[in-house]
Tab-separated table of C-alpha atoms and ligand atoms in Angstrom:
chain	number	residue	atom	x	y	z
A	151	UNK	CA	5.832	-112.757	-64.036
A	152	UNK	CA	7.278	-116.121	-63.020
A	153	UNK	CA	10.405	-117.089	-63.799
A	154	UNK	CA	12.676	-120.480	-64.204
A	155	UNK	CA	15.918	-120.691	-64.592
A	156	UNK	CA	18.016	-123.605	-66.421
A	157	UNK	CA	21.399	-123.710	-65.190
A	158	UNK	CA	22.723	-122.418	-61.975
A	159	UNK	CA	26.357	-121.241	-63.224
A	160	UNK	CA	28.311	-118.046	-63.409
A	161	UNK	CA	24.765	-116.116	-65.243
A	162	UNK	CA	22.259	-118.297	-63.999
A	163	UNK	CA	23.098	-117.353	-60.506
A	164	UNK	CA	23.901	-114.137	-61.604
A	165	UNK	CA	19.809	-113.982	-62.508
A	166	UNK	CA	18.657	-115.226	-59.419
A	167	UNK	CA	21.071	-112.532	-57.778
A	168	UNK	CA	19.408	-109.580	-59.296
A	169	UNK	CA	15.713	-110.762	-59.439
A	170	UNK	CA	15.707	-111.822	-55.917
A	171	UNK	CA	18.167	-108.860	-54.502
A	172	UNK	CA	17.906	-105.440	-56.480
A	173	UNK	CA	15.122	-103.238	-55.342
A	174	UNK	CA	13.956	-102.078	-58.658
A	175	UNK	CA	10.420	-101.215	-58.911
A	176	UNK	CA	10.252	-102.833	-62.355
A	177	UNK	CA	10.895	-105.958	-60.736
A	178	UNK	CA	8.514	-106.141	-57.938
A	179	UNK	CA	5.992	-108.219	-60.316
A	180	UNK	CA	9.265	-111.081	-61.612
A	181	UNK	CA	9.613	-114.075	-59.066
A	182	UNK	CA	12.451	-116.547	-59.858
A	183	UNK	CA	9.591	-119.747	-58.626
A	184	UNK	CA	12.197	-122.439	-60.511
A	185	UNK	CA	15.671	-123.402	-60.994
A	186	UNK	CA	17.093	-126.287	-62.981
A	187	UNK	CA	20.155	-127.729	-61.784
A	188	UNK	CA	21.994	-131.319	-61.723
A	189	UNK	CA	20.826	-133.361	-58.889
A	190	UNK	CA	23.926	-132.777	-56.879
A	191	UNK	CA	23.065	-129.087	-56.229
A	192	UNK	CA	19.656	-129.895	-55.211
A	193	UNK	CA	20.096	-128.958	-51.473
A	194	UNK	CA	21.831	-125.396	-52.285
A	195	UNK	CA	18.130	-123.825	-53.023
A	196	UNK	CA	14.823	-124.968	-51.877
A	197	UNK	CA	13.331	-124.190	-55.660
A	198	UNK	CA	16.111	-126.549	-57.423
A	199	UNK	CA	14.774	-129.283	-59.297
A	200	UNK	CA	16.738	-131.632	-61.424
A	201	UNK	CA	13.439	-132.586	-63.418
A	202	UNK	CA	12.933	-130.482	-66.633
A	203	UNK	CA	8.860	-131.192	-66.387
A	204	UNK	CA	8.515	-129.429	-63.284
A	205	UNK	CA	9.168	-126.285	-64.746
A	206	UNK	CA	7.775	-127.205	-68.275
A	207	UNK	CA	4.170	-128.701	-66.681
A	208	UNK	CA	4.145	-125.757	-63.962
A	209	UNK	CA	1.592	-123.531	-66.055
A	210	UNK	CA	2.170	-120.351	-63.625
A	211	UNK	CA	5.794	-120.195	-64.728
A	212	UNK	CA	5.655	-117.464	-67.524
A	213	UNK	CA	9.082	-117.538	-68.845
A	214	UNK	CA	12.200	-120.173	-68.986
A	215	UNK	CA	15.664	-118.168	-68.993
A	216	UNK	CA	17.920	-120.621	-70.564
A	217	UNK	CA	21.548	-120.352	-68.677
A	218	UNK	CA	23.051	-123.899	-69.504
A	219	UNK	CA	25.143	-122.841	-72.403
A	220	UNK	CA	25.367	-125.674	-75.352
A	221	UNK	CA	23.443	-127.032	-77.754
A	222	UNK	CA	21.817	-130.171	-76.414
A	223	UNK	CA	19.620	-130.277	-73.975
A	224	UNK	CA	19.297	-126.433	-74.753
A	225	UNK	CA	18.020	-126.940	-77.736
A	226	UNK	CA	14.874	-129.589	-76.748
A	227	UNK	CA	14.509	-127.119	-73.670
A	228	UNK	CA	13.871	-124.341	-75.570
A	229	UNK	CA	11.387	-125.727	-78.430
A	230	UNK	CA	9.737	-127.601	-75.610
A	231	UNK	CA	9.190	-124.211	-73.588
A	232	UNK	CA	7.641	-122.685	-75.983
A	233	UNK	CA	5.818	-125.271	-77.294
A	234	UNK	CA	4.208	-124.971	-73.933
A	235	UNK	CA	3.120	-121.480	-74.368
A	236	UNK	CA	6.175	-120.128	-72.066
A	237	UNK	CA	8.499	-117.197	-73.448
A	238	UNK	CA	12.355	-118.121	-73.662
A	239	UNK	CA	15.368	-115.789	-72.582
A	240	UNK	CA	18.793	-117.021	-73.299
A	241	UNK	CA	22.250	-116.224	-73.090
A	242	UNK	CA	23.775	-119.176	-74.958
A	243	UNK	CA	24.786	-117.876	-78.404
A	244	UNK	CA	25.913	-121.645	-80.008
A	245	UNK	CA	22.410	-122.949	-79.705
A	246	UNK	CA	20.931	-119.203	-80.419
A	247	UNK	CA	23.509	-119.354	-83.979
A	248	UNK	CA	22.082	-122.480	-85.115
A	249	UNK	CA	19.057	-122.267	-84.719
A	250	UNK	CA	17.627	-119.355	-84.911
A	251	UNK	CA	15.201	-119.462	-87.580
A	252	UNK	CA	13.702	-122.349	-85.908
A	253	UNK	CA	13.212	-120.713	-82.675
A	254	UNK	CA	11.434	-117.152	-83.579
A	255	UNK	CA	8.839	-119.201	-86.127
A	256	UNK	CA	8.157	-121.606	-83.204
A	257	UNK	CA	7.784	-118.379	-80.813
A	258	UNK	CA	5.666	-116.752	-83.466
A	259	UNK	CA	3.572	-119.820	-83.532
A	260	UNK	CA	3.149	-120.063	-80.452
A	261	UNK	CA	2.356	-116.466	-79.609
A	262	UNK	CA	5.759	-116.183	-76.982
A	263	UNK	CA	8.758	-114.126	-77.072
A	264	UNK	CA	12.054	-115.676	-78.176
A	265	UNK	CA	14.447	-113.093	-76.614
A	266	UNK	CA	18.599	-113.241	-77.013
A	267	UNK	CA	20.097	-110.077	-75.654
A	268	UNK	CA	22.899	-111.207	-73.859
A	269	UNK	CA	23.780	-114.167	-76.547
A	270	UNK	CA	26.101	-110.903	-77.840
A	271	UNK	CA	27.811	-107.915	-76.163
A	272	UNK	CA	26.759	-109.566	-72.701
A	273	UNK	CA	25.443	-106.837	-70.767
A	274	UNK	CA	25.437	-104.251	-74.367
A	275	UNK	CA	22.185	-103.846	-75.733
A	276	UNK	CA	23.481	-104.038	-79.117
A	277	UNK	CA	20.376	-106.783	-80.562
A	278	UNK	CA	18.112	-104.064	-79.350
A	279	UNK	CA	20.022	-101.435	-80.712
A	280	UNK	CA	20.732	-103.019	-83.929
A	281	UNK	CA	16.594	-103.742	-84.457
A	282	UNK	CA	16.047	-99.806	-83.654
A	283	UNK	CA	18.662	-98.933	-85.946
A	284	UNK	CA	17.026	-101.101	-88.586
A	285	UNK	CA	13.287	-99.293	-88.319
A	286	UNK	CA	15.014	-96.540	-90.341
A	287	UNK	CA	18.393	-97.279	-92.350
A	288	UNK	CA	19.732	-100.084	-93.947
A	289	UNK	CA	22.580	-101.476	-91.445
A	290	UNK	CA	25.472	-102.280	-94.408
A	291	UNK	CA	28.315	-102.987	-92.221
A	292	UNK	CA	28.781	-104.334	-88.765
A	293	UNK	CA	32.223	-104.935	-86.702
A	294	UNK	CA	33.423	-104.921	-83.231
A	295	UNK	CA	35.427	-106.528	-80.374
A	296	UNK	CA	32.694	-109.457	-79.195
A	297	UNK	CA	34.452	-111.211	-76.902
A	298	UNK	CA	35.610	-110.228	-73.298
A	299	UNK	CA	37.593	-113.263	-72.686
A	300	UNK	CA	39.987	-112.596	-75.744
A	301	UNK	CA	40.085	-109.091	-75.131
A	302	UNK	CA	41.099	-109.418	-71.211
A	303	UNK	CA	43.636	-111.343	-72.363
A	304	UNK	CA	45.184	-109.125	-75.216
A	305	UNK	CA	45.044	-106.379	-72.588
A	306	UNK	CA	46.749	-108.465	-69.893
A	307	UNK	CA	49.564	-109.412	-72.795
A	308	UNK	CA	49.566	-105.594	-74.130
A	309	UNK	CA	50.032	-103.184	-70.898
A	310	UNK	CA	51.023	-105.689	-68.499
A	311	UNK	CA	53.120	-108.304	-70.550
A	312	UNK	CA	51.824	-111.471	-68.852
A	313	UNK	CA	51.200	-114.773	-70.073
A	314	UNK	CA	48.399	-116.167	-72.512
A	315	UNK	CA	48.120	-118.723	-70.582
A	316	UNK	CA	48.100	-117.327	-67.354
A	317	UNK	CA	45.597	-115.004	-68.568
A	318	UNK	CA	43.464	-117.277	-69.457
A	319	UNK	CA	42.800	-118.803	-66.210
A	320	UNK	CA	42.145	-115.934	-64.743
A	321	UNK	CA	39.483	-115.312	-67.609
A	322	UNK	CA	38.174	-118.883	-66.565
A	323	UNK	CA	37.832	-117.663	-62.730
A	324	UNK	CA	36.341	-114.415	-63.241
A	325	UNK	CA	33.335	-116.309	-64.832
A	326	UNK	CA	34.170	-114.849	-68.617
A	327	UNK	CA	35.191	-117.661	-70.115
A	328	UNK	CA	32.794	-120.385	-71.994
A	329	UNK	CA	33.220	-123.892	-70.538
A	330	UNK	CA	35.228	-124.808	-73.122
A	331	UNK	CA	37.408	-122.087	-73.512
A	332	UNK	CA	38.600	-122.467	-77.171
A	333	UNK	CA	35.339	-121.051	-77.937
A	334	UNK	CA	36.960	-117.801	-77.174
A	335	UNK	CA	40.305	-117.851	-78.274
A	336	UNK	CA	39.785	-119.995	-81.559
A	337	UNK	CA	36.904	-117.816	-82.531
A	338	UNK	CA	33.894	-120.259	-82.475
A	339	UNK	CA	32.297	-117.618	-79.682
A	340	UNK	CA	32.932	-114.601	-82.030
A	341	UNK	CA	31.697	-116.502	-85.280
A	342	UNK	CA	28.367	-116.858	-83.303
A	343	UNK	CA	27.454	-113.778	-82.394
A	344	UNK	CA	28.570	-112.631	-86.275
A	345	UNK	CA	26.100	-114.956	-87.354
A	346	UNK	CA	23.357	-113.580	-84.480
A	347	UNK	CA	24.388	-109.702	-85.372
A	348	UNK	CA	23.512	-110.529	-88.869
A	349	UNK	CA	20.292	-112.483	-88.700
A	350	UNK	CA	19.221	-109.366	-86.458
A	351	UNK	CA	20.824	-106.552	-89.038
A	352	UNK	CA	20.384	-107.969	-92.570
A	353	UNK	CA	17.847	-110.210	-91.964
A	354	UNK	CA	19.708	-113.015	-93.164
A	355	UNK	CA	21.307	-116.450	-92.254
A	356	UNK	CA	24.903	-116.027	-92.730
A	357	UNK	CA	27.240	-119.408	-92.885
A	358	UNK	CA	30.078	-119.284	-90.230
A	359	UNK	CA	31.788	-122.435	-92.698
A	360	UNK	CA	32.045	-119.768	-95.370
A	361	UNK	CA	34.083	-117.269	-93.955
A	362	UNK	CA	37.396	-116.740	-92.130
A	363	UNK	CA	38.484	-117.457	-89.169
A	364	UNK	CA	41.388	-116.924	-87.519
A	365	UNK	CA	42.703	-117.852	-83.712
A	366	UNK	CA	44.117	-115.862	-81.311
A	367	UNK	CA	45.714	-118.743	-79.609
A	368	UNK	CA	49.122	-118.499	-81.815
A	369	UNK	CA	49.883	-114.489	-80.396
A	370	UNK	CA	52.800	-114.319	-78.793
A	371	UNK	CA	54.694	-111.830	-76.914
A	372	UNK	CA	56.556	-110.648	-79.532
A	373	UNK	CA	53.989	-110.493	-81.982
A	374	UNK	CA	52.582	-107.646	-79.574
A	375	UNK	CA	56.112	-105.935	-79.232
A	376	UNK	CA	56.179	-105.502	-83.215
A	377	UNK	CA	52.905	-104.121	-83.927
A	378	UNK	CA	53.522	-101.270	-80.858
A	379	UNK	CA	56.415	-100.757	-82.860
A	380	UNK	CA	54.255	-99.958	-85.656
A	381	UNK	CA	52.107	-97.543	-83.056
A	382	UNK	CA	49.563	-100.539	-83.398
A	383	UNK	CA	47.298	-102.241	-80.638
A	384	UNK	CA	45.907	-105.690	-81.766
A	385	UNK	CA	42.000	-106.674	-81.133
A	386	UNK	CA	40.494	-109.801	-81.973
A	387	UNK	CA	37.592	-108.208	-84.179
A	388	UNK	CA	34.615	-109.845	-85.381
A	389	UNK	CA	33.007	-108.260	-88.485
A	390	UNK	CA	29.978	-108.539	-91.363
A	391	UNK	CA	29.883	-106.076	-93.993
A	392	UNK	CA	26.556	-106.148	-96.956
A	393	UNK	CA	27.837	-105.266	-100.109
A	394	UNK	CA	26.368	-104.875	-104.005
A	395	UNK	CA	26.895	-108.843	-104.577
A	396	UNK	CA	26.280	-110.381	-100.862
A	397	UNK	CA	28.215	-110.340	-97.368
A	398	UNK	CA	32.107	-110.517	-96.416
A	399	UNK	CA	32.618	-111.776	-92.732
A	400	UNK	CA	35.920	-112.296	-91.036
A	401	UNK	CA	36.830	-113.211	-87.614
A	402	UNK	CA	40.640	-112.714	-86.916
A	403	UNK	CA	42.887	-110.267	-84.924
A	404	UNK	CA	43.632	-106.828	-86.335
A	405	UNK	CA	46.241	-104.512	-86.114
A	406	UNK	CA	44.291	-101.374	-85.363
A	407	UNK	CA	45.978	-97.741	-85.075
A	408	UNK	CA	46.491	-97.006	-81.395
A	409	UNK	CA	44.244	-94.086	-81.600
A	410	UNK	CA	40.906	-96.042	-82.715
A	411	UNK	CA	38.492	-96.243	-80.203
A	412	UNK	CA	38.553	-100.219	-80.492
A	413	UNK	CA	42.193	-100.236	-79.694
A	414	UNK	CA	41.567	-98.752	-76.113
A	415	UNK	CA	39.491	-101.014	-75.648
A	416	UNK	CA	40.343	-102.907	-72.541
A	417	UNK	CA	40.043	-105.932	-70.091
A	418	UNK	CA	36.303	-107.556	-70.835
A	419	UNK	CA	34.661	-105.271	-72.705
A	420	UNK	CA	33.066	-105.491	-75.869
A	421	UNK	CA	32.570	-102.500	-78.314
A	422	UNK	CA	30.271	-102.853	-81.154
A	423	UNK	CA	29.658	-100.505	-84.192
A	424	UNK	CA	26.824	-100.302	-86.534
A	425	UNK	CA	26.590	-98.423	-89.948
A	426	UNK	CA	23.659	-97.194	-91.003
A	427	UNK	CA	22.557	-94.673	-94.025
A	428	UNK	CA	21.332	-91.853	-92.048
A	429	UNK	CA	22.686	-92.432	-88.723
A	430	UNK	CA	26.676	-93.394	-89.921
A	431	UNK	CA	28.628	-94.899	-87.305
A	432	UNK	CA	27.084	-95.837	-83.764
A	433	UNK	CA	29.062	-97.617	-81.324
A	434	UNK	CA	28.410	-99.676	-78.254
A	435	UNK	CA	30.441	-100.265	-75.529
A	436	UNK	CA	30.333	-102.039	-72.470
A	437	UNK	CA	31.290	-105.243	-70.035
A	438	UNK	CA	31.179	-108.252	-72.663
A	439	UNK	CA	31.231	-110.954	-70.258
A	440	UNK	CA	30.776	-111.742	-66.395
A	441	UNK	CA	28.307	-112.726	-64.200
A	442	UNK	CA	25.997	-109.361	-63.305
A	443	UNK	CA	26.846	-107.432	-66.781
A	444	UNK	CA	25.100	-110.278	-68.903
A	445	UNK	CA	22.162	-111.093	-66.105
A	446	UNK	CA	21.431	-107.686	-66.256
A	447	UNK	CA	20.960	-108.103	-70.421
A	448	UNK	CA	18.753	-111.361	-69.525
A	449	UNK	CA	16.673	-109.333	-66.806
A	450	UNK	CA	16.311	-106.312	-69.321
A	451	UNK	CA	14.684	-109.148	-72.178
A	452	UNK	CA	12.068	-110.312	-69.146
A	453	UNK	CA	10.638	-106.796	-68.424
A	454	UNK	CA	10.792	-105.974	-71.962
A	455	UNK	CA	8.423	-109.291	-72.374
A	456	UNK	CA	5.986	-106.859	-70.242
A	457	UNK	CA	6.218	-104.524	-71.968
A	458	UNK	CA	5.626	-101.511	-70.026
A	459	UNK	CA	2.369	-99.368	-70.748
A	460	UNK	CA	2.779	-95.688	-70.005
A	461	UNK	CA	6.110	-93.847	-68.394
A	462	UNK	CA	8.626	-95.620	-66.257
A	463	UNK	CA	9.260	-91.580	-65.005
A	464	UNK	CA	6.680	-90.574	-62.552
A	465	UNK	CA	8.817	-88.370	-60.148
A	466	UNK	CA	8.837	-89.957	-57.357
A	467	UNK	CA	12.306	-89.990	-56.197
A	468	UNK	CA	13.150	-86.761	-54.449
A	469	UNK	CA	16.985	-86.180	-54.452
A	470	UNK	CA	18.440	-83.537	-53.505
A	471	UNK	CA	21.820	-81.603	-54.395
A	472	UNK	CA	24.713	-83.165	-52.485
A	473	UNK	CA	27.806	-83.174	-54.292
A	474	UNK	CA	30.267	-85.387	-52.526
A	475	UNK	CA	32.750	-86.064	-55.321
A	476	UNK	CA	36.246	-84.552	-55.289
A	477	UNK	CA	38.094	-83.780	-58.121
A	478	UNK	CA	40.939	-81.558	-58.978
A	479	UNK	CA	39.859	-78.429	-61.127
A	480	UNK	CA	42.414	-76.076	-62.874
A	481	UNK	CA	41.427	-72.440	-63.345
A	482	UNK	CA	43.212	-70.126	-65.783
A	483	UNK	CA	42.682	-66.504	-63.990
A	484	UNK	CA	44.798	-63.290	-64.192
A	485	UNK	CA	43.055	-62.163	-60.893
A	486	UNK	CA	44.299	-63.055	-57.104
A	487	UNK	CA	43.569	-66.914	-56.269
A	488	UNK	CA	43.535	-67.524	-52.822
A	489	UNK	CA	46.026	-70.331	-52.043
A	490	UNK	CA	44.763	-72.614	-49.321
A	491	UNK	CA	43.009	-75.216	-51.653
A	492	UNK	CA	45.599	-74.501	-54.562
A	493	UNK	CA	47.885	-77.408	-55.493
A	494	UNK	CA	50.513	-75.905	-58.137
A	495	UNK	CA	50.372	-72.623	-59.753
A	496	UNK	CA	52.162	-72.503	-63.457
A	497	UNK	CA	52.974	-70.143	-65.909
A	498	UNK	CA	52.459	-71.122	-69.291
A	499	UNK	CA	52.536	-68.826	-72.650
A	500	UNK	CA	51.828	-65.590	-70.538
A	501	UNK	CA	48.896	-67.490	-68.850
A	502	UNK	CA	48.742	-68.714	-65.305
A	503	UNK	CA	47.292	-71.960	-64.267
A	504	UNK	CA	46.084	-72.906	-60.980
A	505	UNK	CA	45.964	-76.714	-59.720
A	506	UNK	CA	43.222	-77.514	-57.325
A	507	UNK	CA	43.682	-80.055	-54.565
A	508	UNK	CA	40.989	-82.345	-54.573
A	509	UNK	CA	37.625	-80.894	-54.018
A	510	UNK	CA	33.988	-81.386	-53.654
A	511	UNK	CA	32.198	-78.888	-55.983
A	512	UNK	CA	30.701	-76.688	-53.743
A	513	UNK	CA	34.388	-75.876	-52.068
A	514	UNK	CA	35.149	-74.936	-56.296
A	515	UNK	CA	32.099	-72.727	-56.664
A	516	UNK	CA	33.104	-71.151	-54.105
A	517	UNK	CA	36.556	-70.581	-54.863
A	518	UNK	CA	35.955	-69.346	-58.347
A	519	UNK	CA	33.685	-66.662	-56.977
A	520	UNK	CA	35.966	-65.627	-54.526
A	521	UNK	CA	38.890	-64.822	-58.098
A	522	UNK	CA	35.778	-62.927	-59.456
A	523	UNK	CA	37.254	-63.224	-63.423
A	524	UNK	CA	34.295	-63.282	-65.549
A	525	UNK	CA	37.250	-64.098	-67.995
A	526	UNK	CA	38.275	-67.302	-65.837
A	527	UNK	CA	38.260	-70.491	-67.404
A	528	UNK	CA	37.195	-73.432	-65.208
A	529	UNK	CA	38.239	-76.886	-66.461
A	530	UNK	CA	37.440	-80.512	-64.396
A	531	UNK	CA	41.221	-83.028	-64.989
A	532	UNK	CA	38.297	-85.908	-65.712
A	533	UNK	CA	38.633	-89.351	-64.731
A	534	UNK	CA	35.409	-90.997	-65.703
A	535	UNK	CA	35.097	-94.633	-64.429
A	536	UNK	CA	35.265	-97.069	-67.144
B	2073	NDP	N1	29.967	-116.220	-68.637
B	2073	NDP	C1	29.696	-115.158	-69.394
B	2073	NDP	O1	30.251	-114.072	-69.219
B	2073	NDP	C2	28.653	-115.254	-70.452
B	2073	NDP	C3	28.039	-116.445	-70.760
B	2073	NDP	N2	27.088	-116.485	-71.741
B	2073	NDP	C4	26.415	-117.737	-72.048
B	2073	NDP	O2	25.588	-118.080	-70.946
B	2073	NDP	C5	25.493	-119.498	-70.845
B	2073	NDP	C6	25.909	-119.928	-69.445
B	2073	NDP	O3	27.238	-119.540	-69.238
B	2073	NDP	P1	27.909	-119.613	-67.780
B	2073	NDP	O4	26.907	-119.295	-66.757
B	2073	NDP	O5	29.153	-118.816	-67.879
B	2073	NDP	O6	28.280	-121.156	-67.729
B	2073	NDP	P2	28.450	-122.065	-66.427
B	2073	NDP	O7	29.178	-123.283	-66.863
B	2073	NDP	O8	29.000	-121.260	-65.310
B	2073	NDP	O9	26.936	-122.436	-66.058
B	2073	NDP	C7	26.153	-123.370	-66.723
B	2073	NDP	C8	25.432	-124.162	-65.656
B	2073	NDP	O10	24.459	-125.004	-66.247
B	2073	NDP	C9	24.582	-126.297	-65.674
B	2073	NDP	N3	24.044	-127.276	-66.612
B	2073	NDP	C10	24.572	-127.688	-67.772
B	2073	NDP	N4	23.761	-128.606	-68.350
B	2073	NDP	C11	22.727	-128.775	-67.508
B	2073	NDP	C12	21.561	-129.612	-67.508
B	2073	NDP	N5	21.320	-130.446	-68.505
B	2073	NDP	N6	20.691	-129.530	-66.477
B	2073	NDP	C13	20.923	-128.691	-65.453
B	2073	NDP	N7	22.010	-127.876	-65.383
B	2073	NDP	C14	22.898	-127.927	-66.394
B	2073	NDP	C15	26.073	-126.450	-65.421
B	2073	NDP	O11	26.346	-127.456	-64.502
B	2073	NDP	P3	27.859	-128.111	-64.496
B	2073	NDP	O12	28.820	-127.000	-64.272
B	2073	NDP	O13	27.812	-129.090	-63.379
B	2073	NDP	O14	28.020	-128.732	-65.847
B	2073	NDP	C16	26.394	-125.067	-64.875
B	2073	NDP	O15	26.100	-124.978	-63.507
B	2073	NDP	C17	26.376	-120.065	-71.960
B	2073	NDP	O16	25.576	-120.322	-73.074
B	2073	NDP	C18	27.331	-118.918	-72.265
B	2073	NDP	O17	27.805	-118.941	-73.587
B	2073	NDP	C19	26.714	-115.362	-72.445
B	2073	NDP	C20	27.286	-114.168	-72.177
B	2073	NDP	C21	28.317	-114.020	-71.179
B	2074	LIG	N1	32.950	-116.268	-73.132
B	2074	LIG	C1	32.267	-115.118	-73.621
B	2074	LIG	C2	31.139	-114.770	-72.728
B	2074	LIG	C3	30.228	-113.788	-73.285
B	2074	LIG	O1	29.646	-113.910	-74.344
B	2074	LIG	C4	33.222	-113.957	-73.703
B	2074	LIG	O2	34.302	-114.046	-73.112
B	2074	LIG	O3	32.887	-112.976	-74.366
């Protein structure tokens, strides 16, 4: 499949980057031939062009990805695209938001896929989650923390105590903030992809005009100080609920109970929960924003435009067992430990607890065999990444 890019910015490159660099075997067949960037950049890439009909008259080109953010030119790039039989991929929720409608009956017409994954969540695959759910239940409520720049920032303001403002630019240089960045802190990014989540769950065109919206932009430092008096953690939360008459939608920051999953929550990620009648509560949860997170969304919509016939699994990767990780294990044994890999032995309620120092897992296999306590219990102190 062959491939243009519009845009060369933080996720545009970001596209390139993975198409032309990972080794996947799923991507051996997708060629980046294209990229459209302002005449300026036209040296940095031998397949730059500043000239839209290029890429639009080039019939081998397959598929635009759309990486410009905005809603004009995006807009006439995308209707023209597909208007010349070439599926779209985009990232840019504000043109995805409007116009929607427009763009999957002009990619039905035209026999193309109109694909948005990384308009929400960035590199979540909450759209194709949420159409899954939908095959079976009836999605009636919808909420989550949808945007990484707003959330890196609460986080910087909540455990470290910096600045908004300082966050902010930080947010702007680690490529997770939109080019305007009021988009993200006054809610207009959020409001999108709460009008996107909806279209995809309820099948419906909600109206961002009719529902709240609140900034973040007024928190201040001891706004944070009083809700952690209250044990409370505040998220900027977007949300869209179906009830018996219509829809509720807010988009505001909430106090949430430090013990919610949403409240620990932190830097750019985005967590998403559906509700559905049979399933109940699924949640998603991943990097919301930055450059390889939300390319990888964009690359995921391109091979799932080839659909794949047959089983990606065919074996052919022969690894063997090599366990090179070290943790630290404690054991719980009445029987003699032997010392040398032991940390801190402690007595607690009759019981005796052993401390590993950090070891690979063979060294702990062989350690436990050596107490020989088929009553032993074994227990990894866990520190998953993420
Ligand atoms: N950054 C993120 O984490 C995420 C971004 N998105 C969305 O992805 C899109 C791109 O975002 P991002 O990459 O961060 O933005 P950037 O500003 O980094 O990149 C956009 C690029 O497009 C170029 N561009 C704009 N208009 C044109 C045009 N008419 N012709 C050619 N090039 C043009 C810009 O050039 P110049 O800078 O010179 O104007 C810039 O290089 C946006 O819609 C954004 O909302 C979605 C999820 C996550
Ligand atoms: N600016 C957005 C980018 C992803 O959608 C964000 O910070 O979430």
């Amino acid at each position: 499949m062959k491939i243009a890019i519009l845009g060369f910015g933080t996720i545009g490159t970001g596209v390139y980057e993975i198409i032309s660099t990972y080794k996947a075997k799923s991507l051996a067949d997708v060629e980046v031939v294209k990229v459209l960037d302002l005449p300026q950049n036209k040296d940095k890439l031998d397949i730059i062009t500043d000239n839209y009909d290029d890429i639009l008259q080039d019939k081998s080109i397959d598929c635009v990805v759309e990486t410009m953010g905005g809603l004009h030119p995006a807009y006439e790039f995308i209707t023209a695209a597909m208007k010349a039989k070439k599926h779209v991929v985009t990232a840019n929720k504000a043109v995805v938001a409007k116009y929607m409608e427009e763009f999957i009956a002009l990619a039905l017409e035209n026999k193309v896929r109109f694909l948005f994954e990384a308009s929400t969540g960035g590199g979540i695959p909450w759209i194709a989650s949420l159409e899954k759910a939908k095959r079976v239940d009836d999605i009636s409520e919808l909420y989550g923390i949808f945007n990484g720049t707003s959330n890196y920032i609460l986080d910087a303001m909540t455990n470290q105590g910096k600045d908004f403002d300082e966050v902010l630019k930080k947010a702007q240089e680690l490529g997770y903030a939109e080019a305007d960045p009021s988009a993200d802190i006054d809610g207009y990014d959020v409001q999108n992809k709460v009008v996107i989540s909806s279209a995809v769950a309820y099948n419906t065109k909600i109206n961002m005009e009719d529902f709240p919206c609140y900034s973040l932009r007024t928190i201040n430092s001891i706004d944070i100080n009083y809700f952690k008096k209250l044990n409370r953690t505040i998220k900027y939360i977007g949300e869209a609920v179906v009830n018996h008459t219509g829809y509720e939608a807010y988009v505001m920051p909430n106090a949430l109970a430090n013990d919610t999953v949403e409240a620990n929550v932190n830097s750019n990620f985005n967590i998403a929960t559906l509700y559905g009648q049979s399933i109940g509560p699924l949640k998603f949860y991943g990097q919301g924003a930055g450059k390889l997170p939300t390319a990888n969304a964009i690359v995921q919509d391109i091979l799932d435009i080839q659909s794949p016939i047959g089983s990606l699994i065919d074996f052919s990767n022969k690894l063997a067992y090599q366990p090179t990780q070290e943790n630290v294990y404690v054991i719980r044994s009445t029987n003699t430990v032997d010392m040398t890999n032991i940390e801190t032995k402690e007595e607690f309620e009759g019981q005796t607890y052993y401390t590993t120092k950090p070891m690979v897992a063979s060294t702990l296999v062989e350690l436990v065999k050596s107490i020989d306590d088929s009553q032993a219990f074994v227990a990894k102190l866990a520190a998953f990444k993420g």
